[in-house]
Short mmCIF file of C-alpha atoms and ligand atoms in Angstrom, two decimals:
data_model
loop_
_atom_site.label_atom_id
_atom_site.label_comp_id
_atom_site.label_asym_id
_atom_site.label_seq_id
_atom_site.Cartn_x
_atom_site.Cartn_y
_atom_site.Cartn_z
CA UNK A 535 112.55 87.97 89.77
CA UNK A 536 112.95 90.95 87.40
CA UNK A 537 116.23 92.01 85.98
CA UNK A 538 116.61 95.12 83.86
CA UNK A 539 119.97 95.59 82.17
CA UNK A 540 121.16 98.72 80.43
CA UNK A 541 117.69 99.57 79.22
CA UNK A 542 117.72 102.43 76.72
CA UNK A 543 114.90 103.91 74.67
CA UNK A 544 115.04 106.59 72.02
CA UNK A 545 111.91 108.14 70.53
CA UNK A 546 113.45 109.34 67.30
CA UNK A 547 116.47 111.26 68.49
CA UNK A 548 115.01 111.89 71.96
CA UNK A 549 116.53 109.80 74.74
CA UNK A 550 113.64 108.88 77.06
CA UNK A 551 115.29 106.04 79.00
CA UNK A 552 119.02 106.29 79.52
CA UNK A 553 120.86 103.08 80.40
CA UNK A 554 118.73 101.96 83.34
CA UNK A 555 119.70 98.79 85.24
CA UNK A 556 118.20 97.27 88.37
CA UNK A 557 117.09 94.02 89.97
CA UNK A 558 113.80 93.42 91.71
CA UNK A 559 113.18 90.60 94.19
CA UNK A 560 109.90 89.00 94.94
CA UNK A 561 107.47 90.00 97.61
CA UNK A 562 107.95 93.71 98.01
CA UNK A 563 106.34 96.94 96.94
CA UNK A 564 108.58 99.00 94.71
CA UNK A 565 107.89 102.62 93.77
CA UNK A 566 109.00 104.29 90.58
CA UNK A 567 109.21 107.90 91.64
CA UNK A 568 109.89 110.73 89.25
CA UNK A 569 108.42 113.94 87.87
CA UNK A 570 106.28 113.92 84.75
CA UNK A 571 108.31 113.09 81.68
CA UNK A 572 110.98 111.24 83.69
CA UNK A 573 110.53 108.05 81.69
CA UNK A 574 108.46 105.97 84.14
CA UNK A 575 105.75 104.91 81.69
CA UNK A 576 108.26 104.20 78.95
CA UNK A 577 110.24 101.94 81.30
CA UNK A 578 107.09 100.15 82.46
CA UNK A 579 105.82 99.70 78.92
CA UNK A 580 109.10 98.06 77.98
CA UNK A 581 109.20 95.90 81.12
CA UNK A 582 105.74 94.56 80.31
CA UNK A 583 106.53 93.89 76.68
CA UNK A 584 104.17 96.57 75.35
CA UNK A 585 106.95 98.64 73.82
CA UNK A 586 110.26 97.69 72.28
CA UNK A 587 113.53 98.95 73.69
CA UNK A 588 116.27 100.55 71.64
CA UNK A 589 118.78 98.42 73.54
CA UNK A 590 119.11 96.51 76.79
CA UNK A 591 117.37 93.54 78.35
CA UNK A 592 114.41 92.81 80.58
CA UNK A 593 114.18 89.36 82.10
CA UNK A 594 111.26 88.12 84.13
CA UNK A 595 112.19 85.01 86.10
CA UNK A 596 114.98 84.43 83.61
CA UNK A 597 112.75 84.82 80.55
CA UNK A 598 113.60 87.62 78.17
CA UNK A 599 110.54 89.79 77.54
CA UNK A 600 111.37 90.10 73.83
CA UNK A 601 112.68 86.58 73.11
CA UNK A 602 110.21 84.62 75.22
CA UNK A 603 107.31 87.04 75.56
CA UNK A 604 104.70 84.40 76.41
CA UNK A 605 106.61 82.93 79.34
CA UNK A 606 107.74 86.32 80.58
CA UNK A 607 104.36 88.03 80.27
CA UNK A 608 102.58 85.25 82.14
CA UNK A 609 104.35 86.45 85.29
CA UNK A 610 103.15 90.05 84.91
CA UNK A 611 99.85 91.82 85.38
CA UNK A 612 99.87 95.37 84.06
CA UNK A 613 97.69 98.40 84.60
CA UNK A 614 98.89 100.94 82.04
CA UNK A 615 98.52 104.68 82.46
CA UNK A 616 95.50 104.69 80.14
CA UNK A 617 93.94 101.25 80.52
CA UNK A 618 91.86 100.14 77.54
CA UNK A 619 88.60 99.66 79.43
CA UNK A 620 85.52 98.90 77.38
CA UNK A 621 83.13 101.51 78.61
CA UNK A 622 79.92 99.82 77.53
CA UNK A 623 80.87 96.54 79.23
CA UNK A 624 80.25 95.70 82.85
CA UNK A 625 83.28 94.85 84.98
CA UNK A 626 82.17 91.21 84.89
CA UNK A 627 82.03 91.14 81.07
CA UNK A 628 85.32 92.97 80.80
CA UNK A 629 87.10 90.62 83.24
CA UNK A 630 85.72 87.61 81.35
CA UNK A 631 87.11 89.06 78.12
CA UNK A 632 90.56 89.77 79.60
CA UNK A 633 90.66 86.39 81.38
CA UNK A 634 89.93 84.56 78.12
CA UNK A 635 92.61 86.60 76.36
CA UNK A 636 95.00 85.42 79.08
CA UNK A 637 94.07 81.81 78.27
CA UNK A 638 91.70 81.14 81.18
CA UNK A 639 88.40 79.34 80.70
CA UNK A 640 85.69 77.29 82.38
CA UNK A 641 85.48 77.02 86.13
CA UNK A 642 89.03 78.29 86.59
CA UNK A 643 88.09 81.54 84.83
CA UNK A 644 84.97 81.87 87.00
CA UNK A 645 86.97 81.19 90.15
CA UNK A 646 89.64 83.74 89.32
CA UNK A 647 87.10 86.38 88.35
CA UNK A 648 85.37 85.87 91.70
CA UNK A 649 88.68 86.13 93.47
CA UNK A 650 89.86 89.35 91.82
CA UNK A 651 86.44 90.96 92.20
CA UNK A 652 86.60 90.17 95.88
CA UNK A 653 90.21 91.34 96.26
CA UNK A 654 89.61 94.68 94.58
CA UNK A 655 86.26 95.32 96.25
CA UNK A 656 84.13 95.68 93.12
CA UNK A 657 81.48 93.04 93.85
CA UNK A 658 78.85 95.74 94.35
CA UNK A 659 79.36 97.24 90.89
CA UNK A 660 80.25 94.18 88.83
CA UNK A 661 77.14 94.36 86.68
CA UNK A 662 77.09 98.11 86.08
CA UNK A 663 78.41 99.69 82.92
CA UNK A 664 82.02 100.73 83.32
CA UNK A 665 81.16 104.14 81.84
CA UNK A 666 78.93 104.77 84.86
CA UNK A 667 81.60 103.97 87.43
CA UNK A 668 83.69 106.55 89.27
CA UNK A 669 87.37 106.85 88.38
CA UNK A 670 88.21 105.07 91.65
CA UNK A 671 86.12 102.05 90.72
CA UNK A 672 87.43 102.05 87.16
CA UNK A 673 90.93 101.91 88.59
CA UNK A 674 89.89 98.94 90.70
CA UNK A 675 88.55 97.20 87.60
CA UNK A 676 91.90 97.92 85.95
CA UNK A 677 93.74 96.38 88.89
CA UNK A 678 91.37 93.40 88.88
CA UNK A 679 92.21 92.63 85.25
CA UNK A 680 95.93 92.89 86.06
CA UNK A 681 95.44 90.23 88.76
CA UNK A 682 93.79 87.72 86.42
CA UNK A 683 96.00 84.79 85.52
CA UNK A 684 97.55 85.05 88.97
CA UNK A 685 100.78 86.74 87.87
CA UNK A 686 103.50 87.09 90.47
CA UNK A 687 104.33 90.67 89.55
CA UNK A 688 101.80 93.48 89.37
CA UNK A 689 102.88 96.67 87.59
CA UNK A 690 100.68 99.73 88.03
CA UNK A 691 101.38 102.98 86.20
CA UNK A 692 100.28 105.99 88.27
CA UNK A 693 97.28 104.17 89.75
CA UNK A 694 96.17 107.11 91.90
CA UNK A 695 96.25 109.88 89.31
CA UNK A 696 92.93 111.67 88.96
CA UNK A 697 91.36 110.12 92.04
CA UNK A 698 89.79 112.04 94.89
CA UNK A 699 91.50 111.92 98.32
CA UNK A 700 89.35 109.11 99.70
CA UNK A 701 89.79 106.99 96.57
CA UNK A 702 93.53 107.61 96.75
CA UNK A 703 93.66 106.22 100.28
CA UNK A 704 91.64 103.18 99.21
CA UNK A 705 93.86 102.43 96.23
CA UNK A 706 96.99 102.88 98.36
CA UNK A 707 95.60 100.41 100.90
CA UNK A 708 94.84 98.00 98.10
CA UNK A 709 98.41 98.29 96.78
CA UNK A 710 99.79 97.59 100.24
CA UNK A 711 97.53 94.57 100.55
CA UNK A 712 98.60 93.23 97.15
CA UNK A 713 102.20 93.64 98.26
CA UNK A 714 101.69 90.83 100.75
CA UNK A 715 100.97 88.29 98.05
CA UNK A 716 102.64 89.79 94.97
CA UNK A 717 105.64 91.78 93.91
CA UNK A 718 104.14 95.17 93.18
CA UNK A 719 105.78 97.91 91.16
CA UNK A 720 103.90 101.16 90.83
CA UNK A 721 104.79 104.58 89.59
CA UNK A 722 103.98 107.96 91.01
CA UNK A 723 105.20 111.53 90.90
CA UNK A 724 104.11 112.03 94.51
CA UNK A 725 106.88 111.51 97.00
CA UNK A 726 104.72 111.05 100.10
CA UNK A 727 102.73 108.34 98.35
CA UNK A 728 105.79 106.34 97.40
CA UNK A 729 107.30 106.92 100.82
CA UNK A 730 104.30 105.52 102.68
CA UNK A 731 103.58 102.50 100.50
CA UNK A 732 106.94 101.27 99.24
CA UNK A 733 109.62 99.08 100.67
CA UNK A 734 112.01 100.34 98.02
CA UNK A 735 112.11 103.50 95.94
CA UNK A 736 113.52 103.80 92.44
CA UNK A 737 113.97 107.49 91.71
CA UNK A 738 113.90 108.28 88.02
CA UNK A 739 114.84 111.60 86.53
CA UNK A 740 115.34 112.53 82.89
CA UNK A 741 115.51 108.91 81.86
CA UNK A 742 118.09 107.95 84.47
CA UNK A 743 117.83 105.86 87.59
CA UNK A 744 119.27 108.28 90.14
CA UNK A 745 118.64 106.30 93.33
CA UNK A 746 117.39 102.88 94.44
CA UNK A 747 117.01 102.14 98.12
CA UNK A 748 114.61 101.97 101.05
CA UNK A 749 113.05 105.30 102.06
CA UNK A 750 114.91 105.22 105.38
CA UNK A 751 118.28 104.49 103.77
CA UNK A 752 117.80 107.19 101.17
CA UNK A 753 117.30 109.71 103.92
CA UNK A 754 120.25 108.42 105.88
CA UNK A 755 122.66 108.03 103.02
CA UNK A 756 121.88 111.10 101.06
CA UNK A 757 120.95 113.54 103.69
CA UNK A 758 123.31 113.81 106.48
CA UNK A 759 122.10 117.14 107.86
CA UNK A 760 124.01 119.94 106.25
CA UNK A 761 122.73 123.04 107.92
CA UNK A 762 123.32 124.58 111.32
CA UNK A 763 121.23 127.41 112.63
CA UNK A 764 122.61 129.39 115.51
CA UNK A 765 121.93 132.41 117.66
CA UNK A 766 124.90 134.25 119.09
CA UNK A 767 125.70 137.43 120.96
CA UNK A 768 128.28 138.30 118.30
CA UNK A 769 127.26 140.90 115.75
CA UNK A 770 127.43 139.90 112.05
CA UNK A 771 130.97 141.26 111.58
CA UNK A 772 132.25 139.49 114.66
CA UNK A 773 130.45 136.35 113.56
CA UNK A 774 132.12 136.37 110.13
CA UNK A 775 135.45 136.98 111.78
CA UNK A 776 135.03 134.08 114.22
CA UNK A 777 133.98 131.67 111.50
CA UNK A 778 136.70 132.68 109.06
CA UNK A 779 139.03 130.05 110.44
CA UNK A 780 136.48 127.22 110.49
CA UNK A 781 136.99 125.02 107.44
CA UNK A 782 134.21 123.38 105.44
CA UNK A 783 131.68 126.18 105.69
CA UNK A 784 130.18 126.60 102.25
CA UNK A 785 127.78 129.42 103.08
CA UNK A 786 127.03 131.77 105.93
CA UNK A 787 123.71 133.60 105.93
CA UNK A 788 122.75 136.15 108.53
CA UNK A 789 119.00 135.86 109.02
CA UNK A 790 118.34 138.36 111.72
CA UNK A 791 120.37 140.79 113.75
CA UNK A 792 119.39 142.99 116.67
CA UNK A 793 121.75 145.01 118.85
CA UNK A 794 122.03 142.04 121.19
CA UNK A 795 122.05 138.90 119.11
CA UNK A 796 122.45 137.55 115.59
CA UNK A 797 120.69 134.58 114.02
CA UNK A 798 122.63 132.88 111.23
CA UNK A 799 122.48 129.81 109.03
CA UNK A 800 125.65 127.91 108.26
CA UNK A 801 125.82 125.40 105.42
CA UNK A 802 128.44 122.83 104.75
CA UNK A 803 129.21 120.35 101.99
CA UNK A 804 130.85 118.02 104.47
CA UNK A 805 129.18 114.86 105.67
CA UNK A 806 130.17 115.09 109.30
CA UNK A 807 128.17 117.95 110.65
CA UNK A 808 129.03 116.99 114.23
CA UNK A 809 132.69 117.64 113.59
CA UNK A 810 131.74 121.00 112.10
CA UNK A 811 129.52 121.83 115.09
CA UNK A 812 132.46 121.16 117.36
CA UNK A 813 134.76 123.41 115.33
CA UNK A 814 132.17 126.19 115.41
CA UNK A 815 131.73 125.83 119.14
CA UNK A 816 135.49 126.04 119.79
CA UNK A 817 135.85 129.03 117.44
CA UNK A 818 133.22 130.90 119.42
CA UNK A 819 134.92 130.08 122.70
CA UNK A 820 138.26 131.31 121.31
CA UNK A 821 136.56 134.48 120.04
CA UNK A 822 135.09 135.14 123.49
CA UNK A 823 131.55 135.14 122.15
CA UNK A 824 128.82 132.70 123.05
CA UNK A 825 126.33 130.56 121.23
CA UNK A 826 122.90 131.08 122.74
CA UNK A 827 121.22 128.45 120.63
CA UNK A 828 122.40 125.97 118.05
CA UNK A 829 120.34 123.48 115.99
CA UNK A 830 121.20 120.98 113.30
CA UNK A 831 118.72 120.84 110.48
CA UNK A 832 117.79 117.37 109.38
CA UNK A 833 117.19 116.80 105.72
CA UNK A 834 114.07 115.12 104.41
CA UNK A 835 113.41 112.73 101.60
CA UNK A 836 111.73 115.60 99.84
CA UNK A 837 115.04 117.48 99.75
CA UNK A 838 116.67 114.40 98.25
CA UNK A 839 113.97 114.14 95.62
CA UNK A 840 114.26 117.78 94.65
CA UNK A 841 118.03 117.67 94.64
CA UNK A 842 118.20 114.53 92.56
CA UNK A 843 115.53 115.41 90.06
CA UNK A 844 116.74 118.95 89.54
CA UNK A 845 120.36 118.09 89.04
CA UNK A 846 120.29 114.90 87.07
CA UNK A 847 122.87 116.18 84.64
CA UNK A 848 125.05 114.86 87.44
CA UNK A 849 126.09 111.55 85.90
CA UNK A 850 126.67 109.66 89.11
CA UNK A 851 123.82 107.64 90.58
CA UNK A 852 123.00 109.21 93.91
CA UNK A 853 123.62 106.06 95.89
CA UNK A 854 127.26 106.31 94.90
CA UNK A 855 127.68 109.95 95.77
CA UNK A 856 130.88 110.67 97.52
CA UNK A 857 131.04 111.70 101.14
P1 LIG B 1050 106.63 109.61 82.70
O1 LIG B 1050 105.76 108.41 82.65
O2 LIG B 1050 107.69 109.54 83.74
O3 LIG B 1050 105.84 110.87 82.82
P2 LIG B 1050 107.16 109.00 79.92
O4 LIG B 1050 107.84 107.68 79.90
O5 LIG B 1050 105.72 109.01 79.58
O6 LIG B 1050 107.44 109.70 81.33
O7 LIG B 1050 107.90 109.98 78.92
C1 LIG B 1050 109.28 110.20 78.98
C2 LIG B 1050 109.65 111.20 77.90
O8 LIG B 1050 109.48 110.61 76.61
C3 LIG B 1050 108.81 112.47 77.92
O9 LIG B 1050 109.64 113.55 77.61
C4 LIG B 1050 107.79 112.23 76.83
O10 LIG B 1050 107.41 113.44 76.25
C5 LIG B 1050 108.57 111.38 75.84
N1 LIG B 1050 107.69 110.45 75.11
C6 LIG B 1050 106.87 109.53 75.66
N2 LIG B 1050 106.23 108.81 74.71
C7 LIG B 1050 106.67 109.29 73.53
C8 LIG B 1050 106.40 108.95 72.16
N3 LIG B 1050 105.55 107.98 71.83
N4 LIG B 1050 107.04 109.68 71.21
C9 LIG B 1050 107.92 110.64 71.53
N5 LIG B 1050 108.22 111.01 72.79
C10 LIG B 1050 107.61 110.34 73.78
MG1 LIG B 1051 103.77 108.23 82.90
#
């Protein structure tokens, strides 16, 4: 459906998008997740033909966005970060204007306007001035115009920014609903939002695509738990001594120590924490000390996000990280 190949964008000498490639199939909700300045809007502007790339290709259904812009753009509805809404118009007037610009007219235009007004829930405000609408409703008008022309792909750039909590929930529900009939790509810097709405997450950091997978797979692949917390009757010196011979421990932190027990955190770089747990257990038995409590910490997608976006000088895409 959409294929992005080696997309690169320089603003002057500043590299905003750095050799991004990915493929998007139809009928899913995709989330562009990344902190501010990551390059999400730049990528979306290029994908929708609003901005030229320095190099690379974007193809929509096989049509190159730069070589065959008309055919490619017909497949895409776009809500940019700052949509050019005409404040003195009503939603109805504005949708008529956009629909005509997209080549619709007559009864087909009327039918589609009715349909998108219904889909986005703006029937009650369709004759008000846009300037008098809340940000939530303006965003709906923006989504309605993206839907005109019945494009198969809807691209929404940070559609929930600046909305109040209730409006955010409504727009998220709307995105999920659109995902049943369209391919939806939306951007966000909020992990939980992307996690709850998307089938697939594209994590972008400093112009690079650092991960592309389902939320569940990202957690599984990238975050085998890497921390063990244990309570033992060994004192900190005995504890260090016992663990000296256990390989693969990258850090040992004593959190708490009374005369009777010690609480410590053990970190490892290894993937197989179960093997490490076993080695720790046997070391304690050999050292004639006992483990009173032992827990494996499970990583979260948030940890992945922080790790990936903080350390994106790491050249390897995260999906290919070694075990
Ligand atoms: P995001 O949408 O993820 O917040 P952007 O794509 O808007 O990121 O921006 C990526 C980087 O490119 C940022 O560092 C931003 O300052 C820079 N940038 C964006 N637009 C321009 C521009 N027109 N000229 C120069 N730098 C820009
Ligand atoms: Mg942006």
